[in-house]
């Protein structure tokens, strides 16, 4: 009875394990495919989130610009009907499609003070309504003359 040397046993084992089996290749391909699907979905989500953030930033900027325009008006021109009189929406180009700009001027108990609220409401393509962006400011008229 001949005994195989350790070197011969190693060579025999090496000969049998010379490459990958079909099963190993199938498992590796399945793992690669699953990883690619997850990577593509994550990339799509990141792109959508970046677009939503860009839109929110533009809306916030436009609300601030509209409030600045309102505060630049003379005190007497700030009336509750200012929303119809001044067509700010046509001047605002960066708002998302379907966005509405609302300006609310409310006289306060102090006759010299007015509360101005500028609000933009908009939705997404999916139909989901986003949280409106609003700014509120108080405008005081000229001081009354003392006699």
mmCIF file of C-alpha atoms in Angstrom:
data_model
loop_
_atom_site.group_PDB
_atom_site.id
_atom_site.type_symbol
_atom_site.label_atom_id
_atom_site.label_comp_id
_atom_site.label_asym_id
_atom_site.label_seq_id
_atom_site.Cartn_x
_atom_site.Cartn_y
_atom_site.Cartn_z
ATOM 1 C CA UNK A 1 0.000 0.000 0.000
ATOM 2 C CA UNK A 2 1.409 3.295 -1.083
ATOM 3 C CA UNK A 3 0.969 6.377 0.920
ATOM 4 C CA UNK A 4 0.588 9.662 -0.833
ATOM 5 C CA UNK A 5 2.943 12.302 0.265
ATOM 6 C CA UNK A 6 1.656 15.589 1.639
ATOM 7 C CA UNK A 7 2.817 17.373 -1.508
ATOM 8 C CA UNK A 8 0.781 15.047 -3.713
ATOM 9 C CA UNK A 9 -2.318 15.642 -1.600
ATOM 10 C CA UNK A 10 -1.888 19.395 -1.943
ATOM 11 C CA UNK A 11 -1.468 19.109 -5.693
ATOM 12 C CA UNK A 12 -4.599 16.976 -5.978
ATOM 13 C CA UNK A 13 -6.616 19.515 -3.993
ATOM 14 C CA UNK A 14 -5.228 22.368 -6.023
ATOM 15 C CA UNK A 15 -6.192 20.660 -9.258
ATOM 16 C CA UNK A 16 -9.821 20.331 -8.182
ATOM 17 C CA UNK A 17 -10.091 23.995 -7.018
ATOM 18 C CA UNK A 18 -8.541 25.574 -10.067
ATOM 19 C CA UNK A 19 -11.439 28.000 -10.865
ATOM 20 C CA UNK A 20 -14.896 29.222 -9.920
ATOM 21 C CA UNK A 21 -17.924 27.022 -10.160
ATOM 22 C CA UNK A 22 -21.109 28.042 -11.899
ATOM 23 C CA UNK A 23 -22.849 28.258 -8.530
ATOM 24 C CA UNK A 24 -20.282 30.712 -7.182
ATOM 25 C CA UNK A 25 -20.583 32.854 -10.301
ATOM 26 C CA UNK A 26 -24.391 32.865 -10.046
ATOM 27 C CA UNK A 27 -24.310 33.923 -6.381
ATOM 28 C CA UNK A 28 -21.747 36.656 -7.083
ATOM 29 C CA UNK A 29 -23.821 37.940 -10.018
ATOM 30 C CA UNK A 30 -26.982 38.002 -7.883
ATOM 31 C CA UNK A 31 -25.201 39.951 -5.142
ATOM 32 C CA UNK A 32 -23.777 42.398 -7.669
ATOM 33 C CA UNK A 33 -27.215 42.897 -9.231
ATOM 34 C CA UNK A 34 -28.888 43.517 -5.867
ATOM 35 C CA UNK A 35 -26.187 46.006 -4.913
ATOM 36 C CA UNK A 36 -26.584 47.863 -8.209
ATOM 37 C CA UNK A 37 -30.374 48.078 -7.784
ATOM 38 C CA UNK A 38 -29.947 49.545 -4.295
ATOM 39 C CA UNK A 39 -27.325 52.003 -5.528
ATOM 40 C CA UNK A 40 -29.566 53.244 -8.363
ATOM 41 C CA UNK A 41 -32.547 53.661 -6.014
ATOM 42 C CA UNK A 42 -30.420 55.619 -3.552
ATOM 43 C CA UNK A 43 -29.132 57.841 -6.349
ATOM 44 C CA UNK A 44 -32.686 58.553 -7.554
ATOM 45 C CA UNK A 45 -33.767 59.434 -4.020
ATOM 46 C CA UNK A 46 -30.803 61.781 -3.607
ATOM 47 C CA UNK A 47 -31.599 63.541 -6.895
ATOM 48 C CA UNK A 48 -35.270 63.995 -5.902
ATOM 49 C CA UNK A 49 -34.281 65.331 -2.490
ATOM 50 C CA UNK A 50 -31.816 67.770 -4.022
ATOM 51 C CA UNK A 51 -34.499 69.051 -6.399
ATOM 52 C CA UNK A 52 -36.977 69.521 -3.536
ATOM 53 C CA UNK A 53 -34.368 71.392 -1.512
ATOM 54 C CA UNK A 54 -33.590 73.658 -4.466
ATOM 55 C CA UNK A 55 -37.313 74.424 -4.885
ATOM 56 C CA UNK A 56 -37.751 75.184 -1.178
ATOM 57 C CA UNK A 57 -34.754 77.502 -1.243
ATOM 58 C CA UNK A 58 -36.137 79.361 -4.278
ATOM 59 C CA UNK A 59 -39.569 79.696 -2.634
ATOM 60 C CA UNK A 60 -38.023 81.055 0.572
ATOM 61 C CA UNK A 61 -36.025 83.586 -1.421
ATOM 62 C CA UNK A 62 -39.090 84.721 -3.360
ATOM 63 C CA UNK A 63 -41.142 85.106 -0.167
ATOM 64 C CA UNK A 64 -38.375 87.299 1.247
ATOM 65 C CA UNK A 65 -38.229 89.346 -1.971
ATOM 66 C CA UNK A 66 -42.010 89.846 -1.984
ATOM 67 C CA UNK A 67 -41.915 90.975 1.655
ATOM 68 C CA UNK A 68 -39.141 93.414 0.811
ATOM 69 C CA UNK A 69 -41.261 94.870 -1.995
ATOM 70 C CA UNK A 70 -44.210 95.219 0.375
ATOM 71 C CA UNK A 71 -42.120 96.984 3.004
ATOM 72 C CA UNK A 72 -40.800 99.360 0.336
ATOM 73 C CA UNK A 73 -44.332 100.603 -0.418
ATOM 74 C CA UNK A 74 -45.466 103.829 1.223
ATOM 75 C CA UNK A 75 -47.440 103.237 4.428
ATOM 76 C CA UNK A 76 -50.705 104.551 2.947
ATOM 77 C CA UNK A 77 -50.567 102.070 0.038
ATOM 78 C CA UNK A 78 -50.503 99.070 2.386
ATOM 79 C CA UNK A 79 -54.195 98.182 2.423
ATOM 80 C CA UNK A 80 -56.056 94.854 2.717
ATOM 81 C CA UNK A 81 -56.713 95.059 -1.048
ATOM 82 C CA UNK A 82 -53.006 95.261 -1.923
ATOM 83 C CA UNK A 83 -53.058 91.617 -3.073
ATOM 84 C CA UNK A 84 -55.337 92.530 -5.992
ATOM 85 C CA UNK A 85 -53.736 95.897 -6.739
ATOM 86 C CA UNK A 86 -50.138 94.742 -7.044
ATOM 87 C CA UNK A 87 -49.407 91.856 -9.373
ATOM 88 C CA UNK A 88 -46.315 90.489 -7.655
ATOM 89 C CA UNK A 89 -46.948 86.948 -8.864
ATOM 90 C CA UNK A 90 -46.249 87.931 -12.479
ATOM 91 C CA UNK A 91 -42.872 89.351 -11.452
ATOM 92 C CA UNK A 92 -41.839 86.250 -9.570
ATOM 93 C CA UNK A 93 -40.226 83.840 -12.016
ATOM 94 C CA UNK A 94 -38.617 81.252 -9.768
ATOM 95 C CA UNK A 95 -41.749 79.917 -8.093
ATOM 96 C CA UNK A 96 -42.718 76.342 -8.938
ATOM 97 C CA UNK A 97 -45.510 75.844 -11.425
ATOM 98 C CA UNK A 98 -48.911 76.091 -9.747
ATOM 99 C CA UNK A 99 -47.605 78.096 -6.792
ATOM 100 C CA UNK A 100 -49.827 80.784 -5.306
ATOM 101 C CA UNK A 101 -48.609 83.978 -3.680
ATOM 102 C CA UNK A 102 -50.871 85.488 -1.043
ATOM 103 C CA UNK A 103 -50.350 88.853 0.632
ATOM 104 C CA UNK A 104 -52.385 89.733 3.676
ATOM 105 C CA UNK A 105 -52.417 93.233 5.203
ATOM 106 C CA UNK A 106 -54.275 93.582 8.497
ATOM 107 C CA UNK A 107 -54.648 96.821 10.461
ATOM 108 C CA UNK A 108 -53.931 96.307 14.163
ATOM 109 C CA UNK A 109 -55.571 97.813 17.256
ATOM 110 C CA UNK A 110 -52.894 100.483 17.254
ATOM 111 C CA UNK A 111 -54.069 102.578 14.309
ATOM 112 C CA UNK A 112 -50.540 103.283 13.176
ATOM 113 C CA UNK A 113 -49.563 99.587 12.884
ATOM 114 C CA UNK A 114 -50.269 97.099 10.097
ATOM 115 C CA UNK A 115 -49.436 93.409 9.978
ATOM 116 C CA UNK A 116 -48.175 92.119 6.601
ATOM 117 C CA UNK A 117 -48.046 88.368 5.882
ATOM 118 C CA UNK A 118 -46.625 87.000 2.619
ATOM 119 C CA UNK A 119 -47.342 83.307 1.975
ATOM 120 C CA UNK A 120 -46.462 80.997 -0.908
ATOM 121 C CA UNK A 121 -48.245 77.658 -1.277
ATOM 122 C CA UNK A 122 -47.153 75.046 -3.779
ATOM 123 C CA UNK A 123 -47.414 71.346 -4.502
ATOM 124 C CA UNK A 124 -45.258 68.670 -6.047
ATOM 125 C CA UNK A 125 -45.722 66.717 -9.256
ATOM 126 C CA UNK A 126 -46.999 63.830 -7.150
ATOM 127 C CA UNK A 127 -49.869 66.024 -5.955
ATOM 128 C CA UNK A 128 -48.573 66.260 -2.397
ATOM 129 C CA UNK A 129 -48.956 69.766 -0.967
ATOM 130 C CA UNK A 130 -45.821 71.181 0.611
ATOM 131 C CA UNK A 131 -45.792 73.205 3.821
ATOM 132 C CA UNK A 132 -46.401 76.845 2.866
ATOM 133 C CA UNK A 133 -43.636 79.382 3.387
ATOM 134 C CA UNK A 134 -44.691 82.551 5.191
ATOM 135 C CA UNK A 135 -43.099 85.733 6.434
ATOM 136 C CA UNK A 136 -44.754 88.172 8.800
ATOM 137 C CA UNK A 137 -43.756 91.803 9.361
ATOM 138 C CA UNK A 138 -45.204 94.799 11.152
ATOM 139 C CA UNK A 139 -45.207 98.231 9.581
ATOM 140 C CA UNK A 140 -45.695 101.376 11.591
ATOM 141 C CA UNK A 141 -46.835 104.638 10.081
ATOM 142 C CA UNK A 142 -45.183 107.991 10.550
ATOM 143 C CA UNK A 143 -45.331 109.376 14.085
ATOM 144 C CA UNK A 144 -48.214 111.686 14.852
ATOM 145 C CA UNK A 145 -47.223 115.297 15.161
ATOM 146 C CA UNK A 146 -47.293 116.695 18.679
ATOM 147 C CA UNK A 147 -48.725 120.171 19.187
#
